[in-house]
Coordinates of C-alpha atoms in Angstrom, one line a residue:
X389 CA 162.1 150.5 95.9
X390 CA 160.7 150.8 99.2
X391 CA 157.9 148.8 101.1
X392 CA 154.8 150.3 103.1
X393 CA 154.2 148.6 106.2
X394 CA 150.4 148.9 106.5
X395 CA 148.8 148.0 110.0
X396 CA 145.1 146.7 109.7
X397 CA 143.2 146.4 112.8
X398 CA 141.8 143.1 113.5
X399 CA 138.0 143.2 112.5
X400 CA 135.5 143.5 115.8
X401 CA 133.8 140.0 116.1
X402 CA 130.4 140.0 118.1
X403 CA 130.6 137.8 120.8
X404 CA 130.1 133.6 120.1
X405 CA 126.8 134.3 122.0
X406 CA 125.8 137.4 120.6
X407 CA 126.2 135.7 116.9
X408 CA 124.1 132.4 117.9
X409 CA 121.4 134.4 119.2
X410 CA 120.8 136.5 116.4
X411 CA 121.1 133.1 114.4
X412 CA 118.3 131.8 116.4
X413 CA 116.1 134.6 116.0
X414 CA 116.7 134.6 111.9
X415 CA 116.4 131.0 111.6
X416 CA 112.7 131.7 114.2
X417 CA 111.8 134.2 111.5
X418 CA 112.4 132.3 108.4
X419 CA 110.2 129.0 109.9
X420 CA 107.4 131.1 110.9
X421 CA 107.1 132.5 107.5
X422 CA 107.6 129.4 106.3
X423 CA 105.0 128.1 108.7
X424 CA 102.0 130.8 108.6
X425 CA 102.2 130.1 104.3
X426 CA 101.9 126.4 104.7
X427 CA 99.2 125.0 103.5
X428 CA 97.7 123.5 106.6
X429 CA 97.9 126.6 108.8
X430 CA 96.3 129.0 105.8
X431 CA 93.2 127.0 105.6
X432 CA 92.9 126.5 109.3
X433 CA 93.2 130.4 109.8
X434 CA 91.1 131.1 106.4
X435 CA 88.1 128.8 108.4
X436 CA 89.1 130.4 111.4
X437 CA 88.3 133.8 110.3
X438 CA 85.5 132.7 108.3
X439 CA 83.7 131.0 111.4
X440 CA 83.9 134.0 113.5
X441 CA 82.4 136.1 110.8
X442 CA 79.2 133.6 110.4
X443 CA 79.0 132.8 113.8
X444 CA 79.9 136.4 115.4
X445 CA 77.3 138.2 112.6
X446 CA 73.7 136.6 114.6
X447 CA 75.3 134.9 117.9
X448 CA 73.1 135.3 120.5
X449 CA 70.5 137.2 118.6
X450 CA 72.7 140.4 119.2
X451 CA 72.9 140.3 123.0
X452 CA 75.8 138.2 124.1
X453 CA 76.5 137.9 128.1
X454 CA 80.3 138.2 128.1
X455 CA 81.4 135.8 130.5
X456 CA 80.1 133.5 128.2
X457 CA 81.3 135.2 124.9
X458 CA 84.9 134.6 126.0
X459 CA 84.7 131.0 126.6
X460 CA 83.1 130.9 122.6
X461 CA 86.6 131.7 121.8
X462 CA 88.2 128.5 122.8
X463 CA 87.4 126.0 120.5
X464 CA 88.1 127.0 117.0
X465 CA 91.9 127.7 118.0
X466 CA 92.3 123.8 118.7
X467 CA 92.2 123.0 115.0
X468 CA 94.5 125.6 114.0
X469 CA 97.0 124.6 117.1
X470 CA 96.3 121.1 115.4
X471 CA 97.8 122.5 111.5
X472 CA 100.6 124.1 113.8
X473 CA 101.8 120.9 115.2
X474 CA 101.6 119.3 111.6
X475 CA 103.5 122.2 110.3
X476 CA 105.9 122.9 113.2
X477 CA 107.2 118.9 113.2
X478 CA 107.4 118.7 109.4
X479 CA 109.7 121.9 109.9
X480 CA 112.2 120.0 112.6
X481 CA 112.2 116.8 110.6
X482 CA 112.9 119.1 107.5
X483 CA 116.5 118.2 107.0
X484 CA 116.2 114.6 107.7
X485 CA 113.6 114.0 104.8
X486 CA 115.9 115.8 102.0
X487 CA 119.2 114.2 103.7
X488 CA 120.5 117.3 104.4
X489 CA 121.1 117.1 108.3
X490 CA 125.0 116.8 108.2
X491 CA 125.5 120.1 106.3
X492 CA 124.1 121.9 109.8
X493 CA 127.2 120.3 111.7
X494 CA 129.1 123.3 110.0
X495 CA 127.1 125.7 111.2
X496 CA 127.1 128.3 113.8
X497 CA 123.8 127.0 115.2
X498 CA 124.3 123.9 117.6
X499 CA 121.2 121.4 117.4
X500 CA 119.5 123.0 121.0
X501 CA 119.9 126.7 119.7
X502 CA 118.0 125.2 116.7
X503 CA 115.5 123.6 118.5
X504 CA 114.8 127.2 120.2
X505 CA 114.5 128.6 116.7
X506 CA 111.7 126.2 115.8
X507 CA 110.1 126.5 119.1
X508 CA 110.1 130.4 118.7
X509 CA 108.8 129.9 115.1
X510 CA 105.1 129.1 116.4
X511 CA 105.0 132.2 118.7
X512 CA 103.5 134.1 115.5
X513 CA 101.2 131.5 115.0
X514 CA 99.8 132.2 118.6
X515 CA 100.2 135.9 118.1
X516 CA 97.9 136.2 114.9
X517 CA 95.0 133.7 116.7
X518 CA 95.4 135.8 119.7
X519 CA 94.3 138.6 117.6
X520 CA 91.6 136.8 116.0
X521 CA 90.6 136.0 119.8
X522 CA 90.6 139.8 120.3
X523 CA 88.7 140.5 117.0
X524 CA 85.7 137.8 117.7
X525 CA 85.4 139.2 121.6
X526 CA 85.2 142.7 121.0
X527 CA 82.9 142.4 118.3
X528 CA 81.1 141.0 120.5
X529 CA 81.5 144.1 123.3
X530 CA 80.6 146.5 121.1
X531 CA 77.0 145.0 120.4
X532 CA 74.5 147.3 121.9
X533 CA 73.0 144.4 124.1
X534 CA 76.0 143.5 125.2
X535 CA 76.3 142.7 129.1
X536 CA 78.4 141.3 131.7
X537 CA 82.3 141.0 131.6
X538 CA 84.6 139.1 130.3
X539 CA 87.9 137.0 131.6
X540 CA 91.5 137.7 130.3
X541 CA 92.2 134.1 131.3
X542 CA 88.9 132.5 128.9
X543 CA 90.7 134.8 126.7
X544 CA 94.0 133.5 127.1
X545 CA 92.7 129.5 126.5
X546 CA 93.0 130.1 122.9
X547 CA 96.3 131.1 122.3
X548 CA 98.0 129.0 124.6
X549 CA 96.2 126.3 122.9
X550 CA 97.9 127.1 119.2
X551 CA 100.8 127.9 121.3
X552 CA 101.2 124.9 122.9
X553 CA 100.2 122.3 120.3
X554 CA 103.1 124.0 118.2
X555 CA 105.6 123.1 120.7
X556 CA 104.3 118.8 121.1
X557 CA 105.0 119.2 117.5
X558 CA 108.4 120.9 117.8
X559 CA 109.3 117.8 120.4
X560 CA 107.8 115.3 118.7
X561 CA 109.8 115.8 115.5
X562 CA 112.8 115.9 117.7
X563 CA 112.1 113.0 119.0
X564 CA 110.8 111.2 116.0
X565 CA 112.3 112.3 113.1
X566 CA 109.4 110.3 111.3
X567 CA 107.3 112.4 109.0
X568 CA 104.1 110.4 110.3
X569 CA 104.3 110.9 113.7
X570 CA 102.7 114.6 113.6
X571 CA 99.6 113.8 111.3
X572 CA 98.8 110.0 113.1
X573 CA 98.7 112.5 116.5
X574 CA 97.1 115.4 114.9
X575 CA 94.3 112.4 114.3
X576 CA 94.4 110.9 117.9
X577 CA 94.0 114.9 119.1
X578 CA 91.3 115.5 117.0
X579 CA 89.3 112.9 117.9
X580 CA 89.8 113.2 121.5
X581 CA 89.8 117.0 122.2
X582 CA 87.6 118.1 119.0
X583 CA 85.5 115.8 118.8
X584 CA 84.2 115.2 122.1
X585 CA 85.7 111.7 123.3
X586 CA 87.5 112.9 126.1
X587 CA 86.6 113.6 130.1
X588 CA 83.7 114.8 130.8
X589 CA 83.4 119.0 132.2
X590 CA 82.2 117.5 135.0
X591 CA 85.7 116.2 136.2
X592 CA 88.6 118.2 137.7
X593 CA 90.5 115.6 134.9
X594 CA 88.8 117.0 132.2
X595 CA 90.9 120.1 133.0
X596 CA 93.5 118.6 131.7
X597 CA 92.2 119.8 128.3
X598 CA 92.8 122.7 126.4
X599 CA 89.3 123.5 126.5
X600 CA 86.8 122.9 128.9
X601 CA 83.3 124.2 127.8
X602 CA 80.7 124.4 130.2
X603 CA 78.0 126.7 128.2
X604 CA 74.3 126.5 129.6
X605 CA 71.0 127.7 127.9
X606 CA 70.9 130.8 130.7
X607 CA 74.3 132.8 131.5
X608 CA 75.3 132.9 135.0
X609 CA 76.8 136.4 136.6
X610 CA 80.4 136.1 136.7
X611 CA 81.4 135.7 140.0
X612 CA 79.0 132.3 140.1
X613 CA 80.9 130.8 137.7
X614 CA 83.5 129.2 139.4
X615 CA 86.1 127.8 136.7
X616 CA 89.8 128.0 137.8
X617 CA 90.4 130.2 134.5
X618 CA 93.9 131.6 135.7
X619 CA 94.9 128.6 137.2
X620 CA 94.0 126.9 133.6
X621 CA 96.0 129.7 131.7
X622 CA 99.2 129.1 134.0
X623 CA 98.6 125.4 133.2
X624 CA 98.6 125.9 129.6
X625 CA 101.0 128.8 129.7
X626 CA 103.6 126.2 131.5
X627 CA 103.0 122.8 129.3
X628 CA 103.8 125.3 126.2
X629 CA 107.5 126.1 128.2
X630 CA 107.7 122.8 129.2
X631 CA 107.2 121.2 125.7
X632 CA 109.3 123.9 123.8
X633 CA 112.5 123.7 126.4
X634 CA 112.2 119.5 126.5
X635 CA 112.4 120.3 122.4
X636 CA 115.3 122.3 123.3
X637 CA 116.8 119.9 126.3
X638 CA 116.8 116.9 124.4
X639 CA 118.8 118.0 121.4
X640 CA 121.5 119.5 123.7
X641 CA 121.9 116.1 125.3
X642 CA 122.6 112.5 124.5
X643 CA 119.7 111.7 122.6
X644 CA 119.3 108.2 123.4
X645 CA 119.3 108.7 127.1
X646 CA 117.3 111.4 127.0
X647 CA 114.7 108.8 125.1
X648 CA 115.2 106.6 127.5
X649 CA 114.2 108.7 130.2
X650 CA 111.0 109.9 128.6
X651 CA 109.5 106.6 130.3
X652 CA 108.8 108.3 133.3
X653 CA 107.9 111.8 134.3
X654 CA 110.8 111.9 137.0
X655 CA 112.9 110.7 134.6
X656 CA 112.1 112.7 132.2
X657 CA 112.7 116.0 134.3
X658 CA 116.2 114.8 135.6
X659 CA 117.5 114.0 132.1
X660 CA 116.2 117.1 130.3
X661 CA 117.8 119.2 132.9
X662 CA 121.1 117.1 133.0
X663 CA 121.0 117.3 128.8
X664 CA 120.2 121.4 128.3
X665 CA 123.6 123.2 127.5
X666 CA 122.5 126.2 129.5
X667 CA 121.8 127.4 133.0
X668 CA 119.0 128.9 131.0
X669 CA 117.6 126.3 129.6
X670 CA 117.2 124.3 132.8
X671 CA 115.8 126.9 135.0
X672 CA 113.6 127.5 132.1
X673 CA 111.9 123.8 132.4
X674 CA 112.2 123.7 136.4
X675 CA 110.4 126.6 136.7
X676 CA 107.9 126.0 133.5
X677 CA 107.2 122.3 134.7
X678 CA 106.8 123.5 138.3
X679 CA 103.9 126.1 136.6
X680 CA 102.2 123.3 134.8
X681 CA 102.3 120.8 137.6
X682 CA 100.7 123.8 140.2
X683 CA 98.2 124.9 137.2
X684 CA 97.1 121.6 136.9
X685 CA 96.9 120.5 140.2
X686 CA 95.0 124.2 141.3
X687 CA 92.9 124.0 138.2
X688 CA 91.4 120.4 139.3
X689 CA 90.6 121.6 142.6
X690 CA 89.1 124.9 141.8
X691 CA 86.7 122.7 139.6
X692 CA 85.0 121.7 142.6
X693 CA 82.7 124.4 144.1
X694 CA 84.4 125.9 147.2
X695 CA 81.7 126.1 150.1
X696 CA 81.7 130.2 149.6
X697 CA 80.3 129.5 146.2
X698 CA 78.3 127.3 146.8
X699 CA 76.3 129.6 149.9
X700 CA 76.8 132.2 146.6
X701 CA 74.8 130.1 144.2
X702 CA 71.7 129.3 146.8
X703 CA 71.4 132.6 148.0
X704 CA 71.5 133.8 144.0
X705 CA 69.0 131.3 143.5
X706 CA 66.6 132.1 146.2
X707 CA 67.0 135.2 147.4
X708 CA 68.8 137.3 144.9
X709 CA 70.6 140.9 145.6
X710 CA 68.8 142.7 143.0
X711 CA 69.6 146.0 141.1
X712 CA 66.0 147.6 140.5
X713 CA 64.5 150.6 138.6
X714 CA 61.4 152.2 137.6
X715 CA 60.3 151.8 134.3
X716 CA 56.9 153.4 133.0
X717 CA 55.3 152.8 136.4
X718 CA 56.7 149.3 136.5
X719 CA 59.8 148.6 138.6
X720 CA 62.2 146.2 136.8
X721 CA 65.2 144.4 139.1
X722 CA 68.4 142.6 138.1
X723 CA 71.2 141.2 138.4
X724 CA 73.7 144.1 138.7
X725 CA 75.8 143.1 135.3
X726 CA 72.0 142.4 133.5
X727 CA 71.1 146.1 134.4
X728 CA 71.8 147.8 131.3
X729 CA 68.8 145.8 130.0
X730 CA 65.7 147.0 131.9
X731 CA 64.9 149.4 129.5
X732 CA 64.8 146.8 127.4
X733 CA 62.4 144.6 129.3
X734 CA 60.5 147.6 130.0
X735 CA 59.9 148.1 126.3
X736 CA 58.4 144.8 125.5
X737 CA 55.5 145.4 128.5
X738 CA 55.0 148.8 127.4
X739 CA 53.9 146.9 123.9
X740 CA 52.1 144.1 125.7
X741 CA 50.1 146.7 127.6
X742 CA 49.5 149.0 125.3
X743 CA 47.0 146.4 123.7
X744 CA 45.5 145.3 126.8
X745 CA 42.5 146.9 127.9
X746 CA 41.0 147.7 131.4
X747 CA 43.0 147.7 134.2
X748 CA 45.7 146.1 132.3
X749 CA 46.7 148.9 130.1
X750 CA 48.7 150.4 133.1
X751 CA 48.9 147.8 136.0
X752 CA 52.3 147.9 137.4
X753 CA 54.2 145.1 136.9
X754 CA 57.2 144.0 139.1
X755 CA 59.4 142.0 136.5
X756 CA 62.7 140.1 138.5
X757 CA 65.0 138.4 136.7
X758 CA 65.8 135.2 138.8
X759 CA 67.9 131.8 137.7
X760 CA 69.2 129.1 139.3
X761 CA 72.5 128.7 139.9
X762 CA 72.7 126.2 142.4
X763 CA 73.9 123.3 139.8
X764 CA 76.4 125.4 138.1
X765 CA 76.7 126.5 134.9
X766 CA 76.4 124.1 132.1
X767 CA 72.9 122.7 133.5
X768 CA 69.5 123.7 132.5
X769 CA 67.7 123.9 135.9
X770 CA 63.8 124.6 135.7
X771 CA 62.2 128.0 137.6
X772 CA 58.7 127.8 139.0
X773 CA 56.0 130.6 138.4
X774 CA 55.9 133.3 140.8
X775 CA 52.5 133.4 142.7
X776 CA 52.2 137.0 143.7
X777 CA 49.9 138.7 141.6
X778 CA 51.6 141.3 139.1
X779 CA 55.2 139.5 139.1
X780 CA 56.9 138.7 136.3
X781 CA 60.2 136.4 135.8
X782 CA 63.0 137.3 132.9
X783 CA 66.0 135.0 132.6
X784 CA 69.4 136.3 131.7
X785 CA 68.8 135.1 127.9
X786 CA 67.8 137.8 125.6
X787 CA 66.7 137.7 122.0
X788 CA 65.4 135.7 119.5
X789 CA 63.1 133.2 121.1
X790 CA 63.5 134.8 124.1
X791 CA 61.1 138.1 123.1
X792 CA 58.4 136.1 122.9
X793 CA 58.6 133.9 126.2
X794 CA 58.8 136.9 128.1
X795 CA 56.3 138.6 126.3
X796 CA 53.7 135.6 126.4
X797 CA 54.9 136.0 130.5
X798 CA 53.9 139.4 130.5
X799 CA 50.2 138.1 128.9
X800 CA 49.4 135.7 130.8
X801 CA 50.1 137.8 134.2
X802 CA 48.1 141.0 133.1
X803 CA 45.3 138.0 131.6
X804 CA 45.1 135.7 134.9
X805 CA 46.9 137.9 137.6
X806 CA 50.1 135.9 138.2
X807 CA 52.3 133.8 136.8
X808 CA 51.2 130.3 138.4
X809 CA 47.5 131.1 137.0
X810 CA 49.0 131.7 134.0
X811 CA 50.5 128.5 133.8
X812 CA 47.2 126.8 134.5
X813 CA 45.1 128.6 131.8
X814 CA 43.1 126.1 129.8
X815 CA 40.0 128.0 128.5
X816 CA 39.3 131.2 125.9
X817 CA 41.8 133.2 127.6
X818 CA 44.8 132.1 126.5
X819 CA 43.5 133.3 123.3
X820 CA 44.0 136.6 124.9
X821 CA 47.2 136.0 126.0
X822 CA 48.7 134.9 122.6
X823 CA 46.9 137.9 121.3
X824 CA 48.8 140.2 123.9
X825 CA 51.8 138.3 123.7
X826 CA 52.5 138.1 119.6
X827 CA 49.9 140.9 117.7
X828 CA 52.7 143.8 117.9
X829 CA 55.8 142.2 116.6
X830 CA 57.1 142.7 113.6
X831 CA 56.7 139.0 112.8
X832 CA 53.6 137.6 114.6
X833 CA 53.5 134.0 113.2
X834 CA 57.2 133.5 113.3
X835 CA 56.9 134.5 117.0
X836 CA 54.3 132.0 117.3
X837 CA 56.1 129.3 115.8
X838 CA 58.9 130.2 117.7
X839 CA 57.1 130.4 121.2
X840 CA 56.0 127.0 120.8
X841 CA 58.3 124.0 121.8
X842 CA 57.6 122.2 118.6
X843 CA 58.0 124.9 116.7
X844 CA 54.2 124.2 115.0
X845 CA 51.1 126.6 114.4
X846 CA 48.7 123.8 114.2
X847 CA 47.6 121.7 116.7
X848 CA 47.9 121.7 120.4
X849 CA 51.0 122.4 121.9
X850 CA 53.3 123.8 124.8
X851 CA 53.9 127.7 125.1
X852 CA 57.3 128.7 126.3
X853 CA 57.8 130.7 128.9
X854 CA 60.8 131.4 131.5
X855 CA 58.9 129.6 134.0
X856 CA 56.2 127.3 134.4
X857 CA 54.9 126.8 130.8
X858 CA 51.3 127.4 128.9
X859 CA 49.2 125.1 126.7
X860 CA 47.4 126.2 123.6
X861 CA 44.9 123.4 122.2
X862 CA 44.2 123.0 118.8
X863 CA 40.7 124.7 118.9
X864 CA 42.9 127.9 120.3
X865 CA 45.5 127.7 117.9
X866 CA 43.3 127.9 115.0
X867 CA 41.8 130.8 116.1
X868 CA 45.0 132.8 117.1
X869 CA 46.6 131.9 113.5
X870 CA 43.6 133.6 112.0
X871 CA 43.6 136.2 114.3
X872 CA 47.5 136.6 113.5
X873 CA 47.6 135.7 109.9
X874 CA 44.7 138.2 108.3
X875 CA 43.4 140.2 111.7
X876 CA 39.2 142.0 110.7
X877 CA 39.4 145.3 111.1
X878 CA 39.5 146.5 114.3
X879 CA 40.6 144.0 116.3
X880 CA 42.8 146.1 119.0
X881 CA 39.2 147.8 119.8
X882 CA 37.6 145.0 120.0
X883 CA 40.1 143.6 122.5
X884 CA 40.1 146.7 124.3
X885 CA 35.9 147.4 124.3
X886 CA 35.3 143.6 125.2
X887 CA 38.4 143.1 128.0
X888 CA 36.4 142.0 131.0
X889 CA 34.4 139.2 129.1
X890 CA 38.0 138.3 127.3
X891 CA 39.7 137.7 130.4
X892 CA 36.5 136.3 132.9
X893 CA 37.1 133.2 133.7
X894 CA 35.6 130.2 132.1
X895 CA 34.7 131.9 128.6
X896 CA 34.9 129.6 125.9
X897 CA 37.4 129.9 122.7
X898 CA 34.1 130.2 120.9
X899 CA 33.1 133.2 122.5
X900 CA 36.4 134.7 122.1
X901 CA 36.7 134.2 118.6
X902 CA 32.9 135.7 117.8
X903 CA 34.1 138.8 119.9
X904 CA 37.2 139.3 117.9
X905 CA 35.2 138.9 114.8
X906 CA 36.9 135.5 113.3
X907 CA 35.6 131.8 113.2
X908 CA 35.3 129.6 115.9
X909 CA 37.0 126.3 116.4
X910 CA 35.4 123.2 115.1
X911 CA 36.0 121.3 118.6
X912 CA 35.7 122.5 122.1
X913 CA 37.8 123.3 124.6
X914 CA 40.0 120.4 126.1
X915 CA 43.4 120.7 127.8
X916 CA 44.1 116.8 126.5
X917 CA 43.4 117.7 122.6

């Protein structure tokens, strides 16, 4: 018998690194699907979707501004960053629940390349809200009366948020190792951040946030804004490093001085870079907590106005570079983002004019849209009437109740020859103007309810315009319900054949109503009723 000597070659090993790294990312992909089919995080996105599809459907009556559209997106992420943090700290404190945490000391994965798993696991969670971020904004875009432009940093907020709440609960599992610490803080977030408790927008603290929302009744152009958006994205952007690589610092080091050091924020940075096993790791959190102490610090200054935007507010607010163009014989001006909409504008006087009669039916107008931007955004800062005769104001708002301000506007100019005799109407001719203002839409007593600030069609009450506001009594209402509700035959003549009396000064609601064919009032005029 003879013997083969058989030479095997010894089997190619990947490198020790190479091996924990692809460890890492499979154990990052197993806890994210683990995480995105938990309970917690399924509803959160289910409502998540579901509230951008009810809110996104009719918000802002189809003509959103977009620098205001992108900060919309903020909030709703918080409560699913708030199911991440439940889910992602239930995840790290897995093993010690079931009594399992001595079979990983077998394993390839050390405890820090484990924490990086877990804090890589919420990176899809961030991934698929960025996405519904996208969705809700560009649904927005793509409305016809759509204007403005939005911020990739607003954009950002939301992400970062999910993003970052996943890591605390990454960390605080590590630190912890209690299954109650995540939902007794998910609690203490949500009633700070959610619910309203915590600093005011008014404060460079309140930056400090995730979200700061500072949404007024009347967009502002973008560059008058003034939020330190980027500055808040790299703050946000950093605390997410810095809370996933202290995750990943304090189980590379000895855990109970690492706890100890936790007590103070120097502390804390000296031990967490003394504890990482890597070079990597601590660069990582120098340079992340460097990010998020800059962010923060630049994000509370920027909240104060700088003196340049201030001098931009007052001169927006007083005297205004205006886009302009011609419109029907009418010359329309506005802010340069808001010019898309002119036509628009233009529209609703051709309709108030085209019921007017005399001079009316084709006086040219000069409508400017004006605001004021000297408190900031967030306020809701009154605008007095115009005095020149023919001028009409717009506001950056569009839609719903908005049609029928304007249009009334547009009345009571054309009716009483400017705005501030408009606003100081108290006889017949205010009948006119509601006429004017409400006959041609496609829902005249819903626009009249609407126009009103309680909402009533009885009664006296206060017209709404986008200045100085009007006054119906109760003797005018009645007649312009009837006029609105079941208008005789001929009424657009009549208005037209009888203009000059309509609109004289001094003529009572009485007389009005007999001319338009419908009964009188039982009282007489009074601005008090």
């Amino acid at each position: 018998m003879s013997a083969v000597l058989v030479e095997e070659s010894a089997p190619v090993r990947a490198p020790l690194h190479d091996r924990g790294a692809r460890a890492v990312l499979a154990l990052a992909r197993f806890e994210a699907r683990r995480l995105l089919l938990s309970v917690p995080v399924v509803i959160a996105f289910v409502a998540y979707v579901a509230w951008i599809v009810w809110r996104t459907r009719d918000s802002w009556d189809g003509h959103p501004v977009l620098q205001d559209a992108d900060r919309a997106t903020q909030s709703m992420p918080m409560l699913v960053g708030l199911a991440v943090l439940l889910g992602a700290a239930r995840a790290v404190v897995r093993s010690e629940r079931h009594g399992t945490e001595h079979h990983f000391s077998v394993l390839v994965l050390r405890p820090w390349r484990r924490m990086a798993g877990h804090a890589l696991s919420v990176v899809p969670a961030a991934l698929l809200t960025a996405g519904c971020v996208a969705g809700q904004f560009g649904w927005e875009a793509l409305k016809a009366g759509a204007v403005g432009h939005g911020s990739p940093a607003e954009l950002a907020v939301g992400p970062l948020t999910v993003l970052a709440f996943g890591a605390l609960g990454v960390l605080l599992g590590r630190l912890t190792m209690a299954a109650f610490a995540a939902p007794l803080l998910v609690v203490v977030l949500l009633f700070v951040f959610v619910l309203g408790t915590g600093p005011s927008g008014a404060s460079g603290l309140s930056w400090l946030a995730p979200v700061v929302a500072t949404t007024g009744p009347d967009p502002l152009p973008s560059d008058l804004l003034g939020r330190p958006a980027a500055w808040h994205a790299l703050y946000l952007a950093g605390a997410a490093l810095s809370l996933a690589l202290l995750a990943v610092a304090v189980a590379g080091g000895r855990t109970a001085a690492v706890r100890a050091g936790l007590v103070l924020s120097l502390a804390l940075l000296a031990v967490a870079v003394a504890g990482g096993r890597t070079a990597a790791v601590r660069a990582g959190l120098v340079l992340s907590l460097a990010a998020t102490v800059t962010g923060g610090i630049l994000q509370a200054g920027g909240a104060t106005p700088s003196k340049e935007l201030t001098a931009a507010r007052e001169r927006a607010s007083v005297h205004p570079e205006l886009t302009c163009a011609e419109h029907g014989g009418s010359r329309y001006c506005a802010f340069p983002e808001w010019a898309p909409r002119t036509g628009t504008w233009a529209g609703v006087v051709d309709r108030v004019q085209a019921v007017a009669g005399g001079s009316a039916h084709d006086r040219p107008l000069v409508v400017r849209q004006r605001i004021d931007a000297r408190y900031g955004p967030g306020t809701d800062a009154a605008i007095p009437a115009l005095t020149g005769a023919g001028q009409v104001t717009v506001g950056t708002a569009w839609g719903g109740n908005r049609v029928p301000e304007f249009s009334s506007a547009v009345a009571a100019v054309l009716v009483a020859g400017s705005e501030a005799a408009g606003s100081e109407l108290c006889d017949g001719r205010m009948v006119t103007v509601m006429w004017l203002s409400l006959s041609w839409q496609d829902d005249p007593m819903g626009a009249l309810r609407r126009v009103r600030l309680d909402d009533s069609v009885t009664g006296s009450a206060i017209v709404l315009s986008p200045t100085d506001p009007l006054s119906m009594t109760e003797g005018q209402t009645d007649v312009v319900r009837r006029l609105l509700e079941n208008p005789p035959a001929g009424t657009g003549a009549r208005v037209k054949e009888h203009w000059a009396e309509l609109t004289a000064p001094g003529v009572t609601t009485a007389r009005v109503a007999e001319l338009l064919g419908v009964p009188g009032p039982k009282k007489a005029d009074s601005c008090e009723d």
